[in-house]
JSON list of C-alpha atoms in Angstrom, two decimals:
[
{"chain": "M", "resi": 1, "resn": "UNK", "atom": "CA", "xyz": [12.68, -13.87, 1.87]},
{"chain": "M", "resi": 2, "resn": "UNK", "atom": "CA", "xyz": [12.66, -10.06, 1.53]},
{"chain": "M", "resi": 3, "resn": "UNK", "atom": "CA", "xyz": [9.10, -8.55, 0.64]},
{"chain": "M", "resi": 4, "resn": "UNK", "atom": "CA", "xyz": [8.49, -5.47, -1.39]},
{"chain": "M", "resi": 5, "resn": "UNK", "atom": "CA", "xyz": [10.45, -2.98, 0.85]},
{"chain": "M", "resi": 6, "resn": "UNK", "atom": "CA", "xyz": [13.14, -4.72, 0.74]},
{"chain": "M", "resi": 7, "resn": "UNK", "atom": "CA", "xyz": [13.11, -6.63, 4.35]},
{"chain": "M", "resi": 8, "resn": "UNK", "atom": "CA", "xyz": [12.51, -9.37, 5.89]},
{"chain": "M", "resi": 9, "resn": "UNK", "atom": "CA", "xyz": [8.61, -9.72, 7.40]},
{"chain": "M", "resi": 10, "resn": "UNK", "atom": "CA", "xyz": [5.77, -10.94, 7.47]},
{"chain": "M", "resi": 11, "resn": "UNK", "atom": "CA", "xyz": [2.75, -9.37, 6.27]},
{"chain": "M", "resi": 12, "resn": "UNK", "atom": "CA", "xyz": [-0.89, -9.01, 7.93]},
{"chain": "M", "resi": 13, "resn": "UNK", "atom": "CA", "xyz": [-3.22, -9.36, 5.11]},
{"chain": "M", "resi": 14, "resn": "UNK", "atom": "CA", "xyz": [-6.46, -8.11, 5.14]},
{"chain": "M", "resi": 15, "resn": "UNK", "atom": "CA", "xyz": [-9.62, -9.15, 3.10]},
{"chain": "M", "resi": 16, "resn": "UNK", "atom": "CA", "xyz": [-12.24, -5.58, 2.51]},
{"chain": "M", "resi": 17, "resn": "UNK", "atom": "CA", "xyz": [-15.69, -6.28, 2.57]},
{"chain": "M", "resi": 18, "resn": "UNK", "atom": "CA", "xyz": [-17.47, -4.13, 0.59]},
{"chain": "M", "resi": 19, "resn": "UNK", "atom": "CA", "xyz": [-21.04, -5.38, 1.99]},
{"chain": "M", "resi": 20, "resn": "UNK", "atom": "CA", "xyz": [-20.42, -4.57, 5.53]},
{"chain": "M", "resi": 21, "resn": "UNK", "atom": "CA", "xyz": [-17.10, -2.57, 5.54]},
{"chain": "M", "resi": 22, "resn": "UNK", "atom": "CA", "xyz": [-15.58, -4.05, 7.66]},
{"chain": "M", "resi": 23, "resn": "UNK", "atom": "CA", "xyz": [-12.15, -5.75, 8.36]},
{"chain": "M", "resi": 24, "resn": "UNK", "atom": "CA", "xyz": [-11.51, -9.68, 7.91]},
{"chain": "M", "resi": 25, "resn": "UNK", "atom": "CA", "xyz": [-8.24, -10.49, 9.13]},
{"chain": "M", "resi": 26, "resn": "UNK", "atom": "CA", "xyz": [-5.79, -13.43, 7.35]},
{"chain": "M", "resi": 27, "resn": "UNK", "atom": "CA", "xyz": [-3.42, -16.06, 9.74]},
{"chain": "M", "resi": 28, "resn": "UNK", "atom": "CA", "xyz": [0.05, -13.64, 8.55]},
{"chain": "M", "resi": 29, "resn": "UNK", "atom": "CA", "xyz": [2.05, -15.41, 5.91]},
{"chain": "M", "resi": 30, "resn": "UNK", "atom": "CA", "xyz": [5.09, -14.73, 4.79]},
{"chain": "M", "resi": 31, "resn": "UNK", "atom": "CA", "xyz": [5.27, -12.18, 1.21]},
{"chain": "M", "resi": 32, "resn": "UNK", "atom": "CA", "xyz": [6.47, -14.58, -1.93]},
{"chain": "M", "resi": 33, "resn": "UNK", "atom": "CA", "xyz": [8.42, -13.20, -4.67]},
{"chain": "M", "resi": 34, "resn": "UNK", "atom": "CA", "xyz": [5.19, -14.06, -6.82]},
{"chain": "M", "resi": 35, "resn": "UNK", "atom": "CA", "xyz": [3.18, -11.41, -4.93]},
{"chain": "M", "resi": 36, "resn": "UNK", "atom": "CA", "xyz": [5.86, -8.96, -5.39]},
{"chain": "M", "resi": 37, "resn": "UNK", "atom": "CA", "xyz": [6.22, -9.29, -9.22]},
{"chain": "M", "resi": 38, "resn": "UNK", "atom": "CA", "xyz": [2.21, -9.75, -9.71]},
{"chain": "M", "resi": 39, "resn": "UNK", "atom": "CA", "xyz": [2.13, -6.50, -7.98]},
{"chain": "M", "resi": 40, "resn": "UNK", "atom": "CA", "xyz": [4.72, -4.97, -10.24]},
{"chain": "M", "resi": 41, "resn": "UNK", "atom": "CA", "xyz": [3.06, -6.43, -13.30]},
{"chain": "M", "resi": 42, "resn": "UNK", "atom": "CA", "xyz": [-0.77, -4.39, -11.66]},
{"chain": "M", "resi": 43, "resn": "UNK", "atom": "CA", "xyz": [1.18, -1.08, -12.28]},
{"chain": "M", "resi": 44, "resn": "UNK", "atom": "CA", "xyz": [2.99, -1.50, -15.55]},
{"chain": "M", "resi": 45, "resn": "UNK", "atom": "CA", "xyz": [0.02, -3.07, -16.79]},
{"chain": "M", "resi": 46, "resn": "UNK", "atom": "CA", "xyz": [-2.59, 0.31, -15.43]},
{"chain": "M", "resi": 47, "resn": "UNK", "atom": "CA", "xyz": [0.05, 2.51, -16.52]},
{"chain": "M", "resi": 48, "resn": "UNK", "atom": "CA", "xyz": [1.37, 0.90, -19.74]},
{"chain": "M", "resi": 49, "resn": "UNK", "atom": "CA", "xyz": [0.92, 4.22, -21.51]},
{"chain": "M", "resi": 50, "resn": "UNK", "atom": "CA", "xyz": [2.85, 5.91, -18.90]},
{"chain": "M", "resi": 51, "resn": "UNK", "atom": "CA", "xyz": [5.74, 4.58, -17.93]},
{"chain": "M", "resi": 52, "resn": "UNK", "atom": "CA", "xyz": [7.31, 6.94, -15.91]},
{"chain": "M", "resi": 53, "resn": "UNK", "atom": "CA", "xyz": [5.06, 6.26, -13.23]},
{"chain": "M", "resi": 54, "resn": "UNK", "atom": "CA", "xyz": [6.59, 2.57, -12.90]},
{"chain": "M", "resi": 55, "resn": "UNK", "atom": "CA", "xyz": [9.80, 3.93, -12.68]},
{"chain": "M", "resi": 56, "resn": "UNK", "atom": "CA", "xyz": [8.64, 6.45, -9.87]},
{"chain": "M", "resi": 57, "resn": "UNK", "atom": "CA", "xyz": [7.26, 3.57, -7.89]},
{"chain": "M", "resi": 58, "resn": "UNK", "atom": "CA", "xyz": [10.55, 1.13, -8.72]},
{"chain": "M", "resi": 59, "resn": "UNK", "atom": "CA", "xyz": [12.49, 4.70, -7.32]},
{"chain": "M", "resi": 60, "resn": "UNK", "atom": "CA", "xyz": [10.69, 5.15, -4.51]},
{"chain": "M", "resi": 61, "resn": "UNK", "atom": "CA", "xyz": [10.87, 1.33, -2.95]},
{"chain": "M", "resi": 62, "resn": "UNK", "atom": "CA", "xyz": [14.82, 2.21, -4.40]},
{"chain": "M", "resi": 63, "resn": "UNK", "atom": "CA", "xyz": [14.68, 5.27, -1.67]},
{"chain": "M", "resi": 64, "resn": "UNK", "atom": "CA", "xyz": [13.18, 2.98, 0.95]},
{"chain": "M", "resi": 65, "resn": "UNK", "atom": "CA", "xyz": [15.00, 0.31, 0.35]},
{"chain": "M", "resi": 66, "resn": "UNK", "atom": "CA", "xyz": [18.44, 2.26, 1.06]},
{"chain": "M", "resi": 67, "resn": "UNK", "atom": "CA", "xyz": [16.41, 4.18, 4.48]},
{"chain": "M", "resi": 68, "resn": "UNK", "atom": "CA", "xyz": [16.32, 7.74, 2.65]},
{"chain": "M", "resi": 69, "resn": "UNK", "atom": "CA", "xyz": [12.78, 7.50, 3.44]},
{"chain": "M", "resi": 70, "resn": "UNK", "atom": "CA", "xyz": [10.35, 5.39, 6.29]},
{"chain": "M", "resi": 71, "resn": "UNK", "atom": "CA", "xyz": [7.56, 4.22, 6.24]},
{"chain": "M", "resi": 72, "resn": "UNK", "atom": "CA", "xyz": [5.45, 6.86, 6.52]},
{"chain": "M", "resi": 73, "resn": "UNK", "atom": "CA", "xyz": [6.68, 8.49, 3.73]},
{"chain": "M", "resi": 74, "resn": "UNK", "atom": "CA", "xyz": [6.69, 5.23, 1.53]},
{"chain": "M", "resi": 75, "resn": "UNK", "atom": "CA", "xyz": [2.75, 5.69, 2.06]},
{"chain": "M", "resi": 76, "resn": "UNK", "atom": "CA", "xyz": [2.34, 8.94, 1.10]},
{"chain": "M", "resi": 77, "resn": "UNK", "atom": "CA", "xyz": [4.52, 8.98, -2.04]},
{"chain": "M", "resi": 78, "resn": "UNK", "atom": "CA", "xyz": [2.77, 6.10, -3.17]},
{"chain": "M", "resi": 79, "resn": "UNK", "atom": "CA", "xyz": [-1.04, 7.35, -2.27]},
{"chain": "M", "resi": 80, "resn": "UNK", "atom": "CA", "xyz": [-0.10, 10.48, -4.30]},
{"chain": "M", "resi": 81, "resn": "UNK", "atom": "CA", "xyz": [1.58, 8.37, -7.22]},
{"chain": "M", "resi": 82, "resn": "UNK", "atom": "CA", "xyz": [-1.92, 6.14, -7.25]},
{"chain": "M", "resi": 83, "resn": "UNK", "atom": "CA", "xyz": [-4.41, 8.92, -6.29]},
{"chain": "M", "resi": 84, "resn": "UNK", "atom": "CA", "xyz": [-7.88, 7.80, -8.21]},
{"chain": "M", "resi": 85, "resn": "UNK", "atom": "CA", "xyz": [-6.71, 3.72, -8.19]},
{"chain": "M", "resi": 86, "resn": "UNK", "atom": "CA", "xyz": [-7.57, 2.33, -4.81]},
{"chain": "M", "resi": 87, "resn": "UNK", "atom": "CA", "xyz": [-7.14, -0.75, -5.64]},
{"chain": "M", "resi": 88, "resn": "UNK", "atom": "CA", "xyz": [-3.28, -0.09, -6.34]},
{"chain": "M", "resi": 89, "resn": "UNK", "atom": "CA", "xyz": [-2.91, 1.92, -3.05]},
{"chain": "M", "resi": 90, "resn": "UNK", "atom": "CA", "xyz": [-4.76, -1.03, -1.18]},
{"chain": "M", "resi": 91, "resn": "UNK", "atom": "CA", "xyz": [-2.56, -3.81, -3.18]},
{"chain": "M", "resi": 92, "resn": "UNK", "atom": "CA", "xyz": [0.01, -2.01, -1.54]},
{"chain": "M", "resi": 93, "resn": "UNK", "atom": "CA", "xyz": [-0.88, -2.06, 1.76]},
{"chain": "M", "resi": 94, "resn": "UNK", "atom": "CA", "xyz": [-0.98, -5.35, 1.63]},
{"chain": "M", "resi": 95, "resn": "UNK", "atom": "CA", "xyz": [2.64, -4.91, 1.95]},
{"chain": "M", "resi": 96, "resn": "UNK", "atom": "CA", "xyz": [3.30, -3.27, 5.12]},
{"chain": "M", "resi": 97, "resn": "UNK", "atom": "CA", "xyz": [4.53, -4.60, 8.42]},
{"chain": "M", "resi": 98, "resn": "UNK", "atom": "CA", "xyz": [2.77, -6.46, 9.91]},
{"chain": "M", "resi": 99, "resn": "UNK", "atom": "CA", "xyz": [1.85, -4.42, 13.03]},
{"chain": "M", "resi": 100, "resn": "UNK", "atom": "CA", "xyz": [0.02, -2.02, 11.13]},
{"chain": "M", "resi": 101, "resn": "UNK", "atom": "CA", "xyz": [-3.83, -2.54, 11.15]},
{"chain": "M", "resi": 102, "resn": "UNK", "atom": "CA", "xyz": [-5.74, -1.97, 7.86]},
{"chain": "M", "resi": 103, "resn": "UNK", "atom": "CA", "xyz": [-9.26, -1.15, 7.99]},
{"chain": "M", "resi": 104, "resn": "UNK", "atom": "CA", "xyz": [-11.62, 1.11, 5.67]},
{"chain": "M", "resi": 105, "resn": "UNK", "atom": "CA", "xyz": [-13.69, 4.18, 6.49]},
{"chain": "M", "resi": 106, "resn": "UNK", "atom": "CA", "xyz": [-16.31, 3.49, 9.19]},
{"chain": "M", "resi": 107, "resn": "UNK", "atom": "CA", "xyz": [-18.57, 6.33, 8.02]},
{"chain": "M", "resi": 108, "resn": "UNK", "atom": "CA", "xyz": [-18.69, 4.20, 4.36]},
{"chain": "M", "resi": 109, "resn": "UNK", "atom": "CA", "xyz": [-16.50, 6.40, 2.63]},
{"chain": "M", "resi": 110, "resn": "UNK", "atom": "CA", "xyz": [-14.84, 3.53, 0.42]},
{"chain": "M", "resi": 111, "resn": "UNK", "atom": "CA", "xyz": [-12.31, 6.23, -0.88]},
{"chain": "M", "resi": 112, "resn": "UNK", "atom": "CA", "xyz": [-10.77, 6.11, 2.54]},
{"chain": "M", "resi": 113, "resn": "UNK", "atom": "CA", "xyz": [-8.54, 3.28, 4.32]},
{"chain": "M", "resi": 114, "resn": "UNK", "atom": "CA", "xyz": [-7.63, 3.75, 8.00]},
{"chain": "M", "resi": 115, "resn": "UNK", "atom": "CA", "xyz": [-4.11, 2.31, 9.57]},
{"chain": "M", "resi": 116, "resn": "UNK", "atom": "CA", "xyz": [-4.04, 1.79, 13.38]},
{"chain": "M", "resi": 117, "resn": "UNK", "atom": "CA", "xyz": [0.27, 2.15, 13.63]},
{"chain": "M", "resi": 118, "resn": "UNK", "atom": "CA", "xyz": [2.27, 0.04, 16.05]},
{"chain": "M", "resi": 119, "resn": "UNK", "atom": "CA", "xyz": [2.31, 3.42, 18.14]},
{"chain": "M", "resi": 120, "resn": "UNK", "atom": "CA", "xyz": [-1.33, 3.67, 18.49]},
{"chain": "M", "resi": 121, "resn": "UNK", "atom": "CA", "xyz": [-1.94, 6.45, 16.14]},
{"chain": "M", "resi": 122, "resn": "UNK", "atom": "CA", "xyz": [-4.20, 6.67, 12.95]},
{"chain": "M", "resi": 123, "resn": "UNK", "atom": "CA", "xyz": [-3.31, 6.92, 9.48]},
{"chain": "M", "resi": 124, "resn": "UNK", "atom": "CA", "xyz": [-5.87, 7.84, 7.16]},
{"chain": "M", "resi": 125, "resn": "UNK", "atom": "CA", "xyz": [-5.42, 7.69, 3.25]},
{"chain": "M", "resi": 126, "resn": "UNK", "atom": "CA", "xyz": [-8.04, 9.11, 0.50]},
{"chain": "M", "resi": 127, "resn": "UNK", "atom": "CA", "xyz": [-7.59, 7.21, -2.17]},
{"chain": "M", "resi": 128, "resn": "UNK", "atom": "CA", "xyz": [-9.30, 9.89, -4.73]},
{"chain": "M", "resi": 129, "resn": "UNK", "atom": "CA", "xyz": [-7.61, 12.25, -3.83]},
{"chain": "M", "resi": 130, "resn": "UNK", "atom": "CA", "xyz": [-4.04, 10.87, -3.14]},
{"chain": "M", "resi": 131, "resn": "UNK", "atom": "CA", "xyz": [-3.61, 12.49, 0.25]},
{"chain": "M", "resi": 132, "resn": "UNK", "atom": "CA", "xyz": [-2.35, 10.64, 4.02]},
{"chain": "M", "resi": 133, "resn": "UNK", "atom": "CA", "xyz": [-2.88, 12.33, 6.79]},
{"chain": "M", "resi": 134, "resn": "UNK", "atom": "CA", "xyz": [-1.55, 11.32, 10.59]},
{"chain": "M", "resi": 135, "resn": "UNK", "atom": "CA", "xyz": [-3.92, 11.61, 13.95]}
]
């Protein structure tokens, strides 16, 4: 079953807790088509007045899809695309391979999510302001 970018994995999904910010992990399952098209159906529904922000997002998986762009850049085009939604950019996460570690700010900036990559660095994402940066 392909998932949202198009391939074949598994994804780690993560559960936030707002109370003690911190990071509950899920057994990995494998992405349904129903998680896919419920996703779809967040965005057109948040941006029903604006619908050439669906067809960005439906572009950009397009580009990733076809390896004109990695992962990497999947997560910034799609932080900037969502910038002031958080709970779009974190729906999204939701999506990624599964050896990339979600987590949120540890200084309680709920704005921010931090990714440990499968290369040991950090990727951190500001929600607000629609901006990824690498460490």
């Amino acid at each position: 079953m392909q998932d949202l970018f198009g391939k074949t994995n598994p994804i780690l999904s993560t559960i936030f807790s707002t109370k003690e910010q911190e990071i509950s992990k899920i057994e990995p399952k494998h992405m349904e088509i129903k998680d896919a098209v419920g996703y779809l159906e967040q965005i057109k529904s948040e941006y029903e007045k604006q619908p050439e922000i669906y067809n960005k997002f439906l572009k950009i998986m397009h580009d990733f899809r076809l390896e004109k762009i990695n992962t990497p850049q999947v997560l910034e085009q799609v932080t900037l695309l969502f910038r002031g939604k958080p709970w779009l950019i974190r729906n999204f996460l939701m999506f990624l391979p599964p050896e990339h570690i979600l987590n949120i700010s540890p200084e309680d900036n709920s704005n921010s999510i931090y990714i440990a990559t499968p290369t040991g660095g950090k990727i951190i994402i500001n929600t607000d302001e629609g901006i990824v940066t690498h460490e």
